PDB file of C-alpha atoms in Angstrom:
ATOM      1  CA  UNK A   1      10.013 -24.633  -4.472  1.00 56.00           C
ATOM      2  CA  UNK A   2       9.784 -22.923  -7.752  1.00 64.00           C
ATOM      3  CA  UNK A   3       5.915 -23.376  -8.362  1.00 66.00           C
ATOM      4  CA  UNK A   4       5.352 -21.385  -4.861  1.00 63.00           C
ATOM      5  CA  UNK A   5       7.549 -18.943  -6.328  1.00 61.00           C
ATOM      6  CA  UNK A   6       5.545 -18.250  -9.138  1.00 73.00           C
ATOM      7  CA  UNK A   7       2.050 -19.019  -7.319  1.00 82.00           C
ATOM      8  CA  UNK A   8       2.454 -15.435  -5.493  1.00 88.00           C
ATOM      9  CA  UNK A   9       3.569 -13.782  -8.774  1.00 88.00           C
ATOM     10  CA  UNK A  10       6.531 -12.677  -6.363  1.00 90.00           C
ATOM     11  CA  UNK A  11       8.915 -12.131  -9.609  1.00 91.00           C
ATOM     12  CA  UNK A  12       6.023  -9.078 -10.480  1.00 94.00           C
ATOM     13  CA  UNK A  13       5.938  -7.692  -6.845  1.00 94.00           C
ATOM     14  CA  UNK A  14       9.828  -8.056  -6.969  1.00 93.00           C
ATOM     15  CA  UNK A  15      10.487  -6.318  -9.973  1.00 95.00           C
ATOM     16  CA  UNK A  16       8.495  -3.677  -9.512  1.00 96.00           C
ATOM     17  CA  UNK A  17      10.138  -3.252  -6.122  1.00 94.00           C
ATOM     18  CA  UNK A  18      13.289  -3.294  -7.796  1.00 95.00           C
ATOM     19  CA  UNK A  19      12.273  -0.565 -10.713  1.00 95.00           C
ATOM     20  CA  UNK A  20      10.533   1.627  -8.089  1.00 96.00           C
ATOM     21  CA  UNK A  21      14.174   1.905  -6.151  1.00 95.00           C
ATOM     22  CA  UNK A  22      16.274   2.412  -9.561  1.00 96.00           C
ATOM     23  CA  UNK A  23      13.397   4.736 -10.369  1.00 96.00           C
ATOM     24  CA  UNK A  24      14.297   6.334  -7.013  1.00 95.00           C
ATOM     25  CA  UNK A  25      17.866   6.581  -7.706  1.00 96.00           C
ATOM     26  CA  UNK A  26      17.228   8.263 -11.190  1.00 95.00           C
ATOM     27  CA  UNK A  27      15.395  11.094  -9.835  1.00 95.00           C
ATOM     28  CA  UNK A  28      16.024  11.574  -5.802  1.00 95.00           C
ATOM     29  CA  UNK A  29      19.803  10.746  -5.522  1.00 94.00           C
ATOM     30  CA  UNK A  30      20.200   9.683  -2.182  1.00 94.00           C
ATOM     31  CA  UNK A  31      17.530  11.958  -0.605  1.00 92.00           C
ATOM     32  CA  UNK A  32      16.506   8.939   1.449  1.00 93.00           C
ATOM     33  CA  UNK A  33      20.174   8.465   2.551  1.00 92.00           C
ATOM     34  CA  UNK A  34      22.797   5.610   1.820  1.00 94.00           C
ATOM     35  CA  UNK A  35      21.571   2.860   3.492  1.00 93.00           C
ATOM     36  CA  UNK A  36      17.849   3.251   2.451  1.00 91.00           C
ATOM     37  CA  UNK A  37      18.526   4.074  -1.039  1.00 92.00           C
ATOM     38  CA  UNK A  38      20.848   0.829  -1.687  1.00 94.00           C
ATOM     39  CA  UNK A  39      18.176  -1.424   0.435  1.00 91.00           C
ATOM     40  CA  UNK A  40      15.086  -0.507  -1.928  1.00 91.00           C
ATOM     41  CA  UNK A  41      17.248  -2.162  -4.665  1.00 90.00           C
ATOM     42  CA  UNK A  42      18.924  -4.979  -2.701  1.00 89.00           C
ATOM     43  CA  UNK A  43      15.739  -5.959  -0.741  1.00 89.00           C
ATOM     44  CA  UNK A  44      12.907  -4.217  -2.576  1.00 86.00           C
ATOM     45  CA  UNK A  45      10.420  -6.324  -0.885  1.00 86.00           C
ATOM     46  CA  UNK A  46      11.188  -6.654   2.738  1.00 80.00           C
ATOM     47  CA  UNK A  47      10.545 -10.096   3.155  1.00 79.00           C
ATOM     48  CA  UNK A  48       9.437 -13.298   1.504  1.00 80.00           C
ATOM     49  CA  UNK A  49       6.249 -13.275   3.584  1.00 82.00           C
ATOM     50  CA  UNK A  50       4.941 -10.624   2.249  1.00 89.00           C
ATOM     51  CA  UNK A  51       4.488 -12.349  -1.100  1.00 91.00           C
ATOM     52  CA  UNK A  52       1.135 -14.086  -0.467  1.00 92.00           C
ATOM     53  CA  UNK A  53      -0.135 -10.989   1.310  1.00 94.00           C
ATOM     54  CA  UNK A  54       0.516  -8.745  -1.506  1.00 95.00           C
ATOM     55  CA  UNK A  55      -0.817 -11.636  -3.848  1.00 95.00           C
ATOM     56  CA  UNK A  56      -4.149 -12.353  -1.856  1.00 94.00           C
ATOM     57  CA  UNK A  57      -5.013  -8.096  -1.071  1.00 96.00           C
ATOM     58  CA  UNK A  58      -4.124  -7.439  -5.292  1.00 96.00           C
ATOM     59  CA  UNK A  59      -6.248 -10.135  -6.011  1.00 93.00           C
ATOM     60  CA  UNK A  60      -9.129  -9.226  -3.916  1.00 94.00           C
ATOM     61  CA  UNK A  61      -8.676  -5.493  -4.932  1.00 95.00           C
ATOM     62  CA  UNK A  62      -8.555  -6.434  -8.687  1.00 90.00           C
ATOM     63  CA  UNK A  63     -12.633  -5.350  -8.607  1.00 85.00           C
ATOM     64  CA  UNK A  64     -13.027  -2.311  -6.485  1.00 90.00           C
ATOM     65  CA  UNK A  65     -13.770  -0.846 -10.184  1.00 81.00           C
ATOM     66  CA  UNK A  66     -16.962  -2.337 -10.678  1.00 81.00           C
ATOM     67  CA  UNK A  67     -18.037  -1.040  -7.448  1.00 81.00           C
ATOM     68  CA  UNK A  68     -18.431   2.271  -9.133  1.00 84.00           C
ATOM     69  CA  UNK A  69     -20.114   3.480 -12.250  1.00 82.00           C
ATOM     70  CA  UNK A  70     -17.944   5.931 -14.147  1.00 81.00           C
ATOM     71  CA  UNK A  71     -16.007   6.849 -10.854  1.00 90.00           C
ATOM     72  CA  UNK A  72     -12.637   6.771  -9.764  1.00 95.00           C
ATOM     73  CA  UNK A  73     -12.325   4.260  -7.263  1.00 96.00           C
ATOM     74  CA  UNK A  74     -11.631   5.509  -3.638  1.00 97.00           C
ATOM     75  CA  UNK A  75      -9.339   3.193  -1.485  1.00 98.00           C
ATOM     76  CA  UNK A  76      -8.109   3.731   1.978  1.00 98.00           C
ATOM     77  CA  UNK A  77      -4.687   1.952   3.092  1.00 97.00           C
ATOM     78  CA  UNK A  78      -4.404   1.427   6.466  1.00 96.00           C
ATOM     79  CA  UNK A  79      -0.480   1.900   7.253  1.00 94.00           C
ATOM     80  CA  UNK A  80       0.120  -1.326   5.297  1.00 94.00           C
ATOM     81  CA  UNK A  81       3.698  -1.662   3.685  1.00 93.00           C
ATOM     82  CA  UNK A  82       3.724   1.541   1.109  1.00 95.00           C
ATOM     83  CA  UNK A  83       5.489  -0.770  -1.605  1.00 95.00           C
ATOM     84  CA  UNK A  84       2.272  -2.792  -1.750  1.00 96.00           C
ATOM     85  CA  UNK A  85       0.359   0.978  -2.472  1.00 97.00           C
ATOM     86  CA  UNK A  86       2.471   2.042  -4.744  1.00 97.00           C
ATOM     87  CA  UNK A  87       2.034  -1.046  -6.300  1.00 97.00           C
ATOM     88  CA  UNK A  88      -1.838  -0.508  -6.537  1.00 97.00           C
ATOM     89  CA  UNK A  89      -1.704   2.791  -8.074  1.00 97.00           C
ATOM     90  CA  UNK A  90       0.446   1.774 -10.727  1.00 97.00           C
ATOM     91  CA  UNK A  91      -1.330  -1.175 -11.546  1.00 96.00           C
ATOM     92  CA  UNK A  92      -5.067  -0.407 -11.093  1.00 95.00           C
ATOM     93  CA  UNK A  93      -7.145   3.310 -12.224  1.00 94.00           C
ATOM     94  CA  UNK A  94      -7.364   4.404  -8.944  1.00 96.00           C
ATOM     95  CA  UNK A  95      -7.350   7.479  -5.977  1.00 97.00           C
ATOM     96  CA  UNK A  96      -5.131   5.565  -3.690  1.00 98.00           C
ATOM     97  CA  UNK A  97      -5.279   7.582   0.165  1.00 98.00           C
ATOM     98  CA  UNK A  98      -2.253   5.812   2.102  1.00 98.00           C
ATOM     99  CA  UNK A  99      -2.147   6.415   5.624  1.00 97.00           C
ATOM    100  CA  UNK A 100       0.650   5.671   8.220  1.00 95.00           C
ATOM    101  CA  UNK A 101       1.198   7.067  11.705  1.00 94.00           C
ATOM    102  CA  UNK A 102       5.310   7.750  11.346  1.00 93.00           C
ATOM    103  CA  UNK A 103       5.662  11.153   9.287  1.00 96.00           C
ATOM    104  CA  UNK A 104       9.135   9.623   8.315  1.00 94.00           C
ATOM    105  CA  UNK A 105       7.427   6.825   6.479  1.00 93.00           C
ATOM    106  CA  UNK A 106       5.050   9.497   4.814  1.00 96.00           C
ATOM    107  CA  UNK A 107       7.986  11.669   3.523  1.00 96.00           C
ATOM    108  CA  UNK A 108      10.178   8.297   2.312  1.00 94.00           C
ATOM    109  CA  UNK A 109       7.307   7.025   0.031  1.00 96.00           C
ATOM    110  CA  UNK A 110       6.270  10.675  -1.114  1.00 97.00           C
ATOM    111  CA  UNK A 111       9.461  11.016  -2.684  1.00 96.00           C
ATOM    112  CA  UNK A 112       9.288   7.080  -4.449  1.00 96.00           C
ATOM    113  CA  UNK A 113       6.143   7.782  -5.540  1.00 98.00           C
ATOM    114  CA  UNK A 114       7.187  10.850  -7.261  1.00 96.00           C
ATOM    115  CA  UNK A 115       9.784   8.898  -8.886  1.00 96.00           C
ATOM    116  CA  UNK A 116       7.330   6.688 -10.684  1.00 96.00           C
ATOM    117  CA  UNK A 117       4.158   8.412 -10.353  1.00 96.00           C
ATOM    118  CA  UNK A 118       4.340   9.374 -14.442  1.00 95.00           C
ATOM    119  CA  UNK A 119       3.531   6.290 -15.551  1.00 93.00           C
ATOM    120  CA  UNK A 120       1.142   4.979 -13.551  1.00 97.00           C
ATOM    121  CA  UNK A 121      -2.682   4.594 -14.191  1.00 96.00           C
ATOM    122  CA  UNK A 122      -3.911   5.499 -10.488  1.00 97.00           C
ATOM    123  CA  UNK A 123      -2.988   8.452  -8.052  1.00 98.00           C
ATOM    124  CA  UNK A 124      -1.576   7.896  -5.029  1.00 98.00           C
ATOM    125  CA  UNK A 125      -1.471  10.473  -1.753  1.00 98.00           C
ATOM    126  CA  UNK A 126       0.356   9.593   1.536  1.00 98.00           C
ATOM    127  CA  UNK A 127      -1.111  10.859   5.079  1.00 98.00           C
ATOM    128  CA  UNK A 128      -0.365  11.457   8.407  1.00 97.00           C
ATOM    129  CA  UNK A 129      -3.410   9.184  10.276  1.00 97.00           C
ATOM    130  CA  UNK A 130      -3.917   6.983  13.239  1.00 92.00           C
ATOM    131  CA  UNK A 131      -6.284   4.097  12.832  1.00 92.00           C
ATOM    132  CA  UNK A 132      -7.492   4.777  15.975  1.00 89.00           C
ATOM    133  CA  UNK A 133      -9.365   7.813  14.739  1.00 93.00           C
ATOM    134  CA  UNK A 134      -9.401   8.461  10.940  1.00 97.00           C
ATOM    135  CA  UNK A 135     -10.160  12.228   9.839  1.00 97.00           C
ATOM    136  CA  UNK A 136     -11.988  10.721   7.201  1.00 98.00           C
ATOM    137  CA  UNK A 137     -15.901  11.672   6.214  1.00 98.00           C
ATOM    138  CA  UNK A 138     -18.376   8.399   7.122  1.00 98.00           C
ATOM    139  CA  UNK A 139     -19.082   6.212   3.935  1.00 98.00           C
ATOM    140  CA  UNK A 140     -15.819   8.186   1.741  1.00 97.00           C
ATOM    141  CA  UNK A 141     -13.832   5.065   0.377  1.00 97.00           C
ATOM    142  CA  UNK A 142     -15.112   1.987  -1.785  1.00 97.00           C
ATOM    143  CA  UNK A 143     -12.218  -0.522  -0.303  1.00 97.00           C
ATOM    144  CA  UNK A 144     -10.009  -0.251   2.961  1.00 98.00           C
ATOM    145  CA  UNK A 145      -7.372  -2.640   3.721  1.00 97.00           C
ATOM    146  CA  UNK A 146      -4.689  -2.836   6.159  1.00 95.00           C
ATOM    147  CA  UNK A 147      -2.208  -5.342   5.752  1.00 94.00           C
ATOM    148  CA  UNK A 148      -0.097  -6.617   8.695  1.00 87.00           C
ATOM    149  CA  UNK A 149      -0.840  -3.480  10.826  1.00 85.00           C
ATOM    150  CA  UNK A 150      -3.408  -4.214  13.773  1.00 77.00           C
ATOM    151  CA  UNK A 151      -1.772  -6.483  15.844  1.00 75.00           C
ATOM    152  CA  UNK A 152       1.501  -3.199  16.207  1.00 69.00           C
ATOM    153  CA  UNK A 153      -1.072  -0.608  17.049  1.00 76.00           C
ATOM    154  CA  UNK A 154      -1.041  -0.154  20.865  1.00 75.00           C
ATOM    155  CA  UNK A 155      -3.925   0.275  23.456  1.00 76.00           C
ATOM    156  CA  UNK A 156      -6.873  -1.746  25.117  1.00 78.00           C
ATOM    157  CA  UNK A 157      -9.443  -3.287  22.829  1.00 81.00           C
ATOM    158  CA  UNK A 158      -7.754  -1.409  19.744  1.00 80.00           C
ATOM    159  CA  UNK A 159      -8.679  -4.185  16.943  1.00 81.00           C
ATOM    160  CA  UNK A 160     -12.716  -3.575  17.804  1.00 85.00           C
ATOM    161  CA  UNK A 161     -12.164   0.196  17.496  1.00 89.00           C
ATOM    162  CA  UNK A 162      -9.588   0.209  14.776  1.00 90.00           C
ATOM    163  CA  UNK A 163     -12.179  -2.322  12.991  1.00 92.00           C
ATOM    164  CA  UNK A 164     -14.841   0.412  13.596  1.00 94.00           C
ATOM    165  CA  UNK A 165     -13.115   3.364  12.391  1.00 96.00           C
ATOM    166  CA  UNK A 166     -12.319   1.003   9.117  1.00 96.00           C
ATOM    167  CA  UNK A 167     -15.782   0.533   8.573  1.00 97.00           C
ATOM    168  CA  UNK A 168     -17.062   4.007   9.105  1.00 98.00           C
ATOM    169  CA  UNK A 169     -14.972   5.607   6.685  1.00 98.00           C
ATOM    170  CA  UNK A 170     -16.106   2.512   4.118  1.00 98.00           C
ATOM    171  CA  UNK A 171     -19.000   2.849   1.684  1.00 96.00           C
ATOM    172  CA  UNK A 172     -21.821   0.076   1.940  1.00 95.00           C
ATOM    173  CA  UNK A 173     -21.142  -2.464   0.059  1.00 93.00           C
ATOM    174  CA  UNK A 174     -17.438  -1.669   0.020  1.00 95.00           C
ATOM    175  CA  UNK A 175     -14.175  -3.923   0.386  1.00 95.00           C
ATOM    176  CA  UNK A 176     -12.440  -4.319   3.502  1.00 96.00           C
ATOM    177  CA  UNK A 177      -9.646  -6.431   4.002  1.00 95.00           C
ATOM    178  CA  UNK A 178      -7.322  -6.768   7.112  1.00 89.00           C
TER     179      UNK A 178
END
């Protein structure tokens, strides 16, 4: 259906998938190896579901810069798919803090956000974390999303504690999604 194709702006998450792995290319080579490389230009977007995520946490993240007066928005990802943060910091003025627990996912996305970091309006830093206990100060971030990520993290009543560790680290009044 070409209307749902355009209702998720999925040609604007696409293409900027697409120019983030050319951008890749350009300036890393094939740092990430063959097979990784190629995919971020064949599939920049893993899959078509992610469309209406990515459409529904941009749209909802669109105003984390009223929240603050004269302030750099804060947000915290919560080891949500790193296309979808790079995607934020180029689009939006803000410090972008994206966590994942696999240091191999860290080190792939440093390296494509270096590749287009230049022309983007926000910053973006990638960290080592584990929702389960975020090294983060109480009250430090004006939004915190996690997209898709919960429901993979492992251990008894995880979703209440992962929930509370989201909200500690979240100013009042913030944004959370999940």
């Amino acid at each position: 259906n070409l209307m749902a194709f355009f209702k998720y702006r999925e040609p604007d998450f696409y293409s900027f998938g697409l120019k983030a792995g050319i951008m890749n290319i350009v300036n890393n080579r094939l740092r990430l190896g063959n097979k990784k490389t190629i995919g971020k230009i064949l599939q920049p977007v893993n899959h078509y579901s992610r469309f209406p995520e990515y459409d529904l946490f941009f749209h909802n993240l669109l105003n984390v810069e009223s929240l603050v007066d004269d302030v750099t928005p804060r947000i915290l990802d919560v080891g949500s798919p790193k296309l979808f943060g790079l995607y934020l910091a180029s689009k939006l003025s803000v410090e972008l803090v994206m966590t994942d627990i696999s240091k191999s996912n860290i080190d792939e996305y440093v390296l494509m956000w270096d590749a287009i970091r230049e022309k983007a309006p926000g910053e973006a830093s990638l960290e080592l974390q584990d929702v389960r206990s975020l090294d983060y100060e109480t009250d430090s971030f004006d939004a915190v999303y996690s997209m898709s990520v919960l429901e993979h993290v492992e251990g008894e009543n995880i979703e209440a504690q992962a929930l509370s560790e989201m909200v500690r680290v979240l100013k009042p009044g913030g944004i959370l999604i999940f």
